[in-house]
PDB file of C-alpha atoms in Angstrom:
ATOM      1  CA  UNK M   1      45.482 -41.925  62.451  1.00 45.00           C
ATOM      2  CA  UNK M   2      46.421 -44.600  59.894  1.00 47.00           C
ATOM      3  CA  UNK M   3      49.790 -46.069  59.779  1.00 58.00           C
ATOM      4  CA  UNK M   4      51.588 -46.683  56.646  1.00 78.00           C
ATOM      5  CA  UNK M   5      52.676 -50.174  56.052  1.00 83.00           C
ATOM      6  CA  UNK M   6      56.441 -50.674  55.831  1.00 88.00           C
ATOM      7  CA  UNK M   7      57.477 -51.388  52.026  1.00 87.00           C
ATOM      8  CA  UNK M   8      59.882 -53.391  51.021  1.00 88.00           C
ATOM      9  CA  UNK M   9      62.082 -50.624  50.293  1.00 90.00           C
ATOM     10  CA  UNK M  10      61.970 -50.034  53.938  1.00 93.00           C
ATOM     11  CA  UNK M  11      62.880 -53.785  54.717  1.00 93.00           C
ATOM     12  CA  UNK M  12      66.476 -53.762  53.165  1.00 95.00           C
ATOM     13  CA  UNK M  13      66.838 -50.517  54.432  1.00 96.00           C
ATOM     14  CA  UNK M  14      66.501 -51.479  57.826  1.00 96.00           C
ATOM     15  CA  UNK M  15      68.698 -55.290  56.622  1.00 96.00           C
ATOM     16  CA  UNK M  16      71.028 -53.017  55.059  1.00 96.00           C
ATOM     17  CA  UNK M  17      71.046 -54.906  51.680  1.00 96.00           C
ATOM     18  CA  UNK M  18      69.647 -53.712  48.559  1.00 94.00           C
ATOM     19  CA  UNK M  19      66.164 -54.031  47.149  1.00 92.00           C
ATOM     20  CA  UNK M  20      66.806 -56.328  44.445  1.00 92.00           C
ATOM     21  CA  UNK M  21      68.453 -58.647  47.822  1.00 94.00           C
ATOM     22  CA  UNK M  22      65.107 -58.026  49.752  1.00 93.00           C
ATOM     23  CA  UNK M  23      62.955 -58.626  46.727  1.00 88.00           C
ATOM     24  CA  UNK M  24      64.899 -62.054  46.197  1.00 90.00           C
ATOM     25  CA  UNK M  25      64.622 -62.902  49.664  1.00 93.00           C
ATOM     26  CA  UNK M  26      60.538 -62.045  49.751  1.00 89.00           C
ATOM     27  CA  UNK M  27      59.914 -63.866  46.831  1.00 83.00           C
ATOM     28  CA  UNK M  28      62.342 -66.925  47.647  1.00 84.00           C
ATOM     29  CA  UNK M  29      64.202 -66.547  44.603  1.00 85.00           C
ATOM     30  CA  UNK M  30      67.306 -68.010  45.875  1.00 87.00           C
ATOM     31  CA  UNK M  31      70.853 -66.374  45.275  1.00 91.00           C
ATOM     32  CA  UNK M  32      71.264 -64.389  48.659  1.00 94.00           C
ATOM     33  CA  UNK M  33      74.023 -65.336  51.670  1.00 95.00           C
ATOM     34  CA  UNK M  34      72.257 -66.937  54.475  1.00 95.00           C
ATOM     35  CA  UNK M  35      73.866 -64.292  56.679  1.00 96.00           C
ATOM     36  CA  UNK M  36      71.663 -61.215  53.920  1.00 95.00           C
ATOM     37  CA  UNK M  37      68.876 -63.389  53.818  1.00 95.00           C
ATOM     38  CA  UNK M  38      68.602 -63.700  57.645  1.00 96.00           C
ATOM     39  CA  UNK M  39      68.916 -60.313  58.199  1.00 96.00           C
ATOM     40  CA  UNK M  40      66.353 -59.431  55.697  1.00 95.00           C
ATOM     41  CA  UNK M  41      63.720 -61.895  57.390  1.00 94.00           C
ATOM     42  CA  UNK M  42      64.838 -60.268  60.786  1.00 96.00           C
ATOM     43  CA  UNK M  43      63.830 -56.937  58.956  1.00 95.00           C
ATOM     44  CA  UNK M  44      60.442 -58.037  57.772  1.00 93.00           C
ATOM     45  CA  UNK M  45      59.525 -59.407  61.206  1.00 94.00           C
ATOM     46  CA  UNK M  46      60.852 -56.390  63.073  1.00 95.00           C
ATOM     47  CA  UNK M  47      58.683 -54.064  60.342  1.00 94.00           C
ATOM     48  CA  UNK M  48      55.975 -56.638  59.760  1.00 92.00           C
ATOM     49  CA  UNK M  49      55.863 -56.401  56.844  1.00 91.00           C
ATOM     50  CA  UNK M  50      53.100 -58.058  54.795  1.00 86.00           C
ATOM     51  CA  UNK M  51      54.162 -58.874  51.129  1.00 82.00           C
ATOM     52  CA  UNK M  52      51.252 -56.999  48.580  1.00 74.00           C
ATOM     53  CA  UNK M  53      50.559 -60.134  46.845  1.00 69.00           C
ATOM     54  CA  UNK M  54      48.088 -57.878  44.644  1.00 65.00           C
ATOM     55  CA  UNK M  55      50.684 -55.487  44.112  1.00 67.00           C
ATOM     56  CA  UNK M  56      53.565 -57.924  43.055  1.00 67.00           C
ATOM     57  CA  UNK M  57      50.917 -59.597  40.900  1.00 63.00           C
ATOM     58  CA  UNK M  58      50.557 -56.106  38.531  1.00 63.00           C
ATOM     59  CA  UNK M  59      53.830 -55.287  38.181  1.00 64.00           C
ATOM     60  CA  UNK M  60      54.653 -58.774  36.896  1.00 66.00           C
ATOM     61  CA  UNK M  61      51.912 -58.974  35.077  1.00 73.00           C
ATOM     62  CA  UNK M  62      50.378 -62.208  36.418  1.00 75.00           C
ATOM     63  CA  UNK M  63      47.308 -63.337  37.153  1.00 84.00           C
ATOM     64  CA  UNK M  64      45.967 -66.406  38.963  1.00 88.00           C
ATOM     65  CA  UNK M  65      43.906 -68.559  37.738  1.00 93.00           C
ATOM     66  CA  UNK M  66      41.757 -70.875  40.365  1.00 95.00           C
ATOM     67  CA  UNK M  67      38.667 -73.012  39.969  1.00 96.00           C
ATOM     68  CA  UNK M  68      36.119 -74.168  42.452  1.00 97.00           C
ATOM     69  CA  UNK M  69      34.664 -77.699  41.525  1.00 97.00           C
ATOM     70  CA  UNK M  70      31.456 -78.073  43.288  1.00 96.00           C
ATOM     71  CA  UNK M  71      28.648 -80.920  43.299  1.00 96.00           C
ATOM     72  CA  UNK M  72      25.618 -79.631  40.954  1.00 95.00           C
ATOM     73  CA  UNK M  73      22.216 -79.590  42.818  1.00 89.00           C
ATOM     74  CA  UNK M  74      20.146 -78.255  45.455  1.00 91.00           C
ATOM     75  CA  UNK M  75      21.954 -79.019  48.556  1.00 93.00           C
ATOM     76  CA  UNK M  76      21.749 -75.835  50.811  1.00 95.00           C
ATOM     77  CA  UNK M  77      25.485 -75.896  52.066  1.00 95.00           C
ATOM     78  CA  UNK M  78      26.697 -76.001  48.601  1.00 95.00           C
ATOM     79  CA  UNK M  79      24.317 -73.282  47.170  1.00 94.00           C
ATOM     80  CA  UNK M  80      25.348 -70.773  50.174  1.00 95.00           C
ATOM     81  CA  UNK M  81      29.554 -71.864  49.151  1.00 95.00           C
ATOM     82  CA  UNK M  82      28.466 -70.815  45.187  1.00 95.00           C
ATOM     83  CA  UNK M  83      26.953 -67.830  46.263  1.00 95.00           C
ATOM     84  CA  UNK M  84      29.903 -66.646  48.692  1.00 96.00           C
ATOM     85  CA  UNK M  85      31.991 -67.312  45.606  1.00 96.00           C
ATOM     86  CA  UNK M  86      30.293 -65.506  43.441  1.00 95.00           C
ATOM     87  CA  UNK M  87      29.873 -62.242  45.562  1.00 95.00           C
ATOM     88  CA  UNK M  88      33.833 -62.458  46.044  1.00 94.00           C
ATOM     89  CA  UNK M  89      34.545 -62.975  42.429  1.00 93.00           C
ATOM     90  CA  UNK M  90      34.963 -59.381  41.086  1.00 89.00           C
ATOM     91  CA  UNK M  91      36.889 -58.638  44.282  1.00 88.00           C
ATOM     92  CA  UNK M  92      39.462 -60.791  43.528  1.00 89.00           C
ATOM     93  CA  UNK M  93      39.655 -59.748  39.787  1.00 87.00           C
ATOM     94  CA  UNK M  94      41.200 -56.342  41.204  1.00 81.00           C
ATOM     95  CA  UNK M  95      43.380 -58.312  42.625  1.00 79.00           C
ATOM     96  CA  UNK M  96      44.254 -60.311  39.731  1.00 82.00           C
ATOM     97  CA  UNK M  97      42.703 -63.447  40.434  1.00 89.00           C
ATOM     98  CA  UNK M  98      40.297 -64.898  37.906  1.00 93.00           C
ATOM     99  CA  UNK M  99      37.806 -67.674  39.707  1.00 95.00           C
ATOM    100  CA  UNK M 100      35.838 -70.267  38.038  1.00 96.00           C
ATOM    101  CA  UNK M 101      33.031 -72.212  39.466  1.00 96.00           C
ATOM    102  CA  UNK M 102      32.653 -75.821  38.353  1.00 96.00           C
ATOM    103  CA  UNK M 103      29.616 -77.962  38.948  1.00 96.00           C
ATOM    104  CA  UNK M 104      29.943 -81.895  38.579  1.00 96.00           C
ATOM    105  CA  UNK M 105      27.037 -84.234  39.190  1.00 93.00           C
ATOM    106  CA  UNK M 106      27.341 -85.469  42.730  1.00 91.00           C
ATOM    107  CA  UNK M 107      29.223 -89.087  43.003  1.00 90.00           C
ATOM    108  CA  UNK M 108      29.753 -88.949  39.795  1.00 92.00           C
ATOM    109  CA  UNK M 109      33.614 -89.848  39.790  1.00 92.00           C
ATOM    110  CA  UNK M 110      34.100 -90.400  35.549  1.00 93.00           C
ATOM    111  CA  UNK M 111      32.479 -86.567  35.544  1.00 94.00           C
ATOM    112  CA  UNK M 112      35.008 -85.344  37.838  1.00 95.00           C
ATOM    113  CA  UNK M 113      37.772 -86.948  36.430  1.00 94.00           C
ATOM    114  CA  UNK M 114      36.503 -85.249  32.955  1.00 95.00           C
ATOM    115  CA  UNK M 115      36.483 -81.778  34.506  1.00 96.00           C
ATOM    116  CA  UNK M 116      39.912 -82.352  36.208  1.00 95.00           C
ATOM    117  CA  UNK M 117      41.327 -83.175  32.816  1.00 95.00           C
ATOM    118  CA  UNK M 118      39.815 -79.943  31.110  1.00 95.00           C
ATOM    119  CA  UNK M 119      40.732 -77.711  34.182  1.00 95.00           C
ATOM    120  CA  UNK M 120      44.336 -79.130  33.538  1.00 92.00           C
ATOM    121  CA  UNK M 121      44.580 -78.054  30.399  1.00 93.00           C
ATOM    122  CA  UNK M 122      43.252 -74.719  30.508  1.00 93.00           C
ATOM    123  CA  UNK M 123      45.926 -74.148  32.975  1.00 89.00           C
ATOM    124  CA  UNK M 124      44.650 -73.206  35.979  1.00 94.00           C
ATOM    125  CA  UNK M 125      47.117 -72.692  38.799  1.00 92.00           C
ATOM    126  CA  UNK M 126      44.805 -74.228  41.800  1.00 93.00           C
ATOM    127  CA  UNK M 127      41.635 -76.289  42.418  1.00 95.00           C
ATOM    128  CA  UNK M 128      39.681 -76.358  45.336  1.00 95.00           C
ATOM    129  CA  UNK M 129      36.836 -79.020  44.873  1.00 94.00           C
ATOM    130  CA  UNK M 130      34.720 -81.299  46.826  1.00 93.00           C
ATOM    131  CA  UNK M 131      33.913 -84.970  45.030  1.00 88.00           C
ATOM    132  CA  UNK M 132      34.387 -88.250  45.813  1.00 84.00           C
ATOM    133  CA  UNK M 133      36.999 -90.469  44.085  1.00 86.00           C
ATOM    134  CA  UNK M 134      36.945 -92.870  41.736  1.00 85.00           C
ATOM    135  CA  UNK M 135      38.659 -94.765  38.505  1.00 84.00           C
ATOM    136  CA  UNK M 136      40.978 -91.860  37.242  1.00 87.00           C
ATOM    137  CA  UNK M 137      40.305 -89.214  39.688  1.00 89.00           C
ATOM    138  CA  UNK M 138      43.871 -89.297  41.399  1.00 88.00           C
ATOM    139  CA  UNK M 139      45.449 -89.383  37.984  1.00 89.00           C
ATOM    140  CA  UNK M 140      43.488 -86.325  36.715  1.00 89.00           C
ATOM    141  CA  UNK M 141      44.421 -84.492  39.781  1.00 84.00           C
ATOM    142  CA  UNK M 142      47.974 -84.874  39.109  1.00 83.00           C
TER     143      UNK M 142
END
């Protein structure tokens, strides 16, 4: 038989504080006594409760937006990573992340630094890449 999971509707019922309090507390919004907010964390780990990161997503709205910088080629390690990425990419759509693959010439610092820089401005809220630095590459990551 399959448990529910406790919601967070059952979290400041069991604090005794009101959702909004939970919901401020869960997503460390600030605002909440240290005395609510203890008891609330208390209640989460007494639950354990697991925040629906997918579900909080939707309701706001929101979508993340990650990239993957790879080296381009034929190394085998690096074709198996693309291909794991791939096969998870529509998976995370439903759960309202978008993820891009980038491929940058191997030790070729000036073409990472140039793919940092458009990543940047296309606003992507993480990168996970593997490259080797160079003139500009800290900058661009910044």
């Amino acid at each position: 038989m399959q448990r529910n999971m406790p919601t967070l509707s059952d979290v400041a019922k069991r604090a005794g504080v009101s959702y909004a309090t939970a919901d401020r507390v869960v997503n460390a919004r600030g605002g909440v006594a240290e005395k609510s907010a203890r008891r609330v964390r208390e209640a989460i780990d007494a639950l354990g409760y697991v925040r629906d990161v997918s579900a909080a997503n939707l309701s706001q709205r929101r979508t993340y937006r990650f990239a993957v910088v790879l080296p381009a080629g034929t190394n085998a390690f690096f074709a198996v990573m693309r291909r794991a990425l791939e096969a998870r990419r529509e998976a995370l759509r439903r759960e309202r992340v978008e993820l891009r693959l980038e491929e940058v010439a191997a030790f070729d610092a000036e073409a990472l630094r140039a793919c940092l820089l458009r990543l940047g401005e296309a606003g992507v809220d993480g990168i996970a890449l593997v490259g080797s630095d160079g003139p500009g590459v800290a900058e661009a990551l910044e």
